[in-house]
Amino acid sequence: MGNFCTCLAPKTPAKRKQRSTKRLQNPGPAPNSSNRWSRIRSGSRKDKLDDALIREQALAAAMLFRQHQQQNGGAGGLPFDRSTSLRYPNGSSGSKKTQLPRSSSSRARSLTDPLLQPHQLVNRDVNLHNLETTHFVLVHGGGFGAWCWYKTIALLEEGGFKVTAIDLTGSGINSFDTNGIISLSQYVKPLTDFLEKLADEEKVILVGHDFGGACLSYAMELFPFKISKAVYIAAAMLTNGQSTLDMFNQKTGSNDLMGQAQIFLYANGNDRPPTAIDLDRSLLKDLLFNQSPAKDIALASVSMRPIPFAPVLEKLSLSDLKYGSVRRFYVETPEDNAIPITLQESMIKSSPPEQVFRLKGADHSPFFSKPQALHKLLVEISKIPAT
């Protein structure tokens, strides 16, 4: 999303710069060496790191399996239980011998999301019974769908939390035509329908990304008593009477990558306002995923759908009595090219939340680029006691 000032004029796709490539000649396998060894040696540094990681994980699993067999009388013992790390979340009941061994590897960890050992992914100090709610509701951003939260869902559920990921109207697997969405209420309806059906005594933690932040605010005004906390992740956190377009028009600086990526759709004819905004797939990586793994970028490139235009223009009506009564938290993404950190800080200054967190090294999509760190932040927010 971004600079919409020129939205009523069709855009000519930007020409991409040609990049010259130079191939390195393969010297071929050394004498008395196998082809497989030659392939490994001539591979990239990333391939070597991946191979080292696979060997390290396989060794750890084999050692744990061997220990388990010895404790249960050899190979004839009970089947290997992969949930061992979840059984003793406080480390008070299990033997230290059952913990996965720490790595002795000196290789560099990932710069985008440092690898954590499996036993570190479990929230050992979290007593779920003491939390106000253990139910997270995840709301995707413009063009995304519930699919983008797959890592976050897995990590939260592994820790014992309940997770619901919403597909907003015309998004993800929701079959509605994006071009037919004419209001924010229509776009947010799957979320408001879900909240309306919650039991009166049940509360949830709303988590919104990108344009999903405006959807959070809309829902908070309608159902403040059903929302324990609201977490904005690189999201549109608007003030009363402000639209998402108004927020993006505050963007300053020379970076117009969003403007280059936007492709406006005119389902009602070129003489009428745009009905949706699509994004140039060739610019997705630089715009949304500049720190994210290639596999996740590939997933997004075949899964993203156009963003409905009318909801972007709609100004929110937010009151202190309802919206203002919900505890808000903001997660900054400093490597963000879609909603730059300066714009995030501007929103925070205009409507200060209870706390602000920063995910170092995160791009616009931290659920891909920093999944472990994002998970830990969400758990920490869930643990913050009522004031």
JSON list of C-alpha atoms in Angstrom, two decimals, residues 1 169 178 180-188 211 214-215 238 242-245 275-276 307-316:
[
{"chain": "A", "resi": 1, "resn": "MET", "atom": "CA", "xyz": [0.00, 0.00, 0.00]},
{"chain": "A", "resi": 169, "resn": "THR", "atom": "CA", "xyz": [-13.35, -11.00, 2.82]},
{"chain": "A", "resi": 178, "resn": "THR", "atom": "CA", "xyz": [-11.97, -8.40, -4.07]},
{"chain": "A", "resi": 180, "resn": "GLY", "atom": "CA", "xyz": [-16.73, -6.17, -5.17]},
{"chain": "A", "resi": 181, "resn": "ILE", "atom": "CA", "xyz": [-15.78, -5.00, -1.65]},
{"chain": "A", "resi": 182, "resn": "ILE", "atom": "CA", "xyz": [-17.23, -1.53, -1.09]},
{"chain": "A", "resi": 183, "resn": "SER", "atom": "CA", "xyz": [-16.71, -0.88, 2.65]},
{"chain": "A", "resi": 184, "resn": "LEU", "atom": "CA", "xyz": [-14.45, -1.65, 5.57]},
{"chain": "A", "resi": 185, "resn": "SER", "atom": "CA", "xyz": [-17.29, -3.36, 7.44]},
{"chain": "A", "resi": 186, "resn": "GLN", "atom": "CA", "xyz": [-17.73, -5.77, 4.51]},
{"chain": "A", "resi": 187, "resn": "TYR", "atom": "CA", "xyz": [-13.99, -6.47, 4.38]},
{"chain": "A", "resi": 188, "resn": "VAL", "atom": "CA", "xyz": [-13.74, -7.08, 8.16]},
{"chain": "A", "resi": 211, "resn": "PHE", "atom": "CA", "xyz": [-3.78, -3.01, 6.85]},
{"chain": "A", "resi": 214, "resn": "ALA", "atom": "CA", "xyz": [-7.16, -0.79, 10.75]},
{"chain": "A", "resi": 215, "resn": "CYS", "atom": "CA", "xyz": [-9.32, -3.91, 10.95]},
{"chain": "A", "resi": 238, "resn": "LEU", "atom": "CA", "xyz": [-5.04, 5.00, 13.11]},
{"chain": "A", "resi": 242, "resn": "GLN", "atom": "CA", "xyz": [-8.27, 8.93, 9.98]},
{"chain": "A", "resi": 243, "resn": "SER", "atom": "CA", "xyz": [-8.17, 6.53, 7.03]},
{"chain": "A", "resi": 244, "resn": "THR", "atom": "CA", "xyz": [-5.37, 4.21, 5.99]},
{"chain": "A", "resi": 245, "resn": "LEU", "atom": "CA", "xyz": [-4.86, 6.47, 2.98]},
{"chain": "A", "resi": 275, "resn": "THR", "atom": "CA", "xyz": [-11.71, -1.21, -7.19]},
{"chain": "A", "resi": 276, "resn": "ALA", "atom": "CA", "xyz": [-8.54, -2.91, -5.95]},
{"chain": "A", "resi": 307, "resn": "ILE", "atom": "CA", "xyz": [-6.19, -5.35, -1.84]},
{"chain": "A", "resi": 308, "resn": "PRO", "atom": "CA", "xyz": [-9.72, -3.87, -1.88]},
{"chain": "A", "resi": 309, "resn": "PHE", "atom": "CA", "xyz": [-9.52, -0.13, -2.50]},
{"chain": "A", "resi": 310, "resn": "ALA", "atom": "CA", "xyz": [-12.68, 1.23, -0.82]},
{"chain": "A", "resi": 311, "resn": "PRO", "atom": "CA", "xyz": [-11.71, 0.15, 2.74]},
{"chain": "A", "resi": 312, "resn": "VAL", "atom": "CA", "xyz": [-8.38, 1.96, 2.36]},
{"chain": "A", "resi": 313, "resn": "LEU", "atom": "CA", "xyz": [-10.28, 5.24, 1.88]},
{"chain": "A", "resi": 314, "resn": "GLU", "atom": "CA", "xyz": [-12.68, 4.79, 4.80]},
{"chain": "A", "resi": 315, "resn": "LYS", "atom": "CA", "xyz": [-12.14, 6.96, 7.87]},
{"chain": "A", "resi": 316, "resn": "LEU", "atom": "CA", "xyz": [-12.47, 5.21, 11.23]}
]
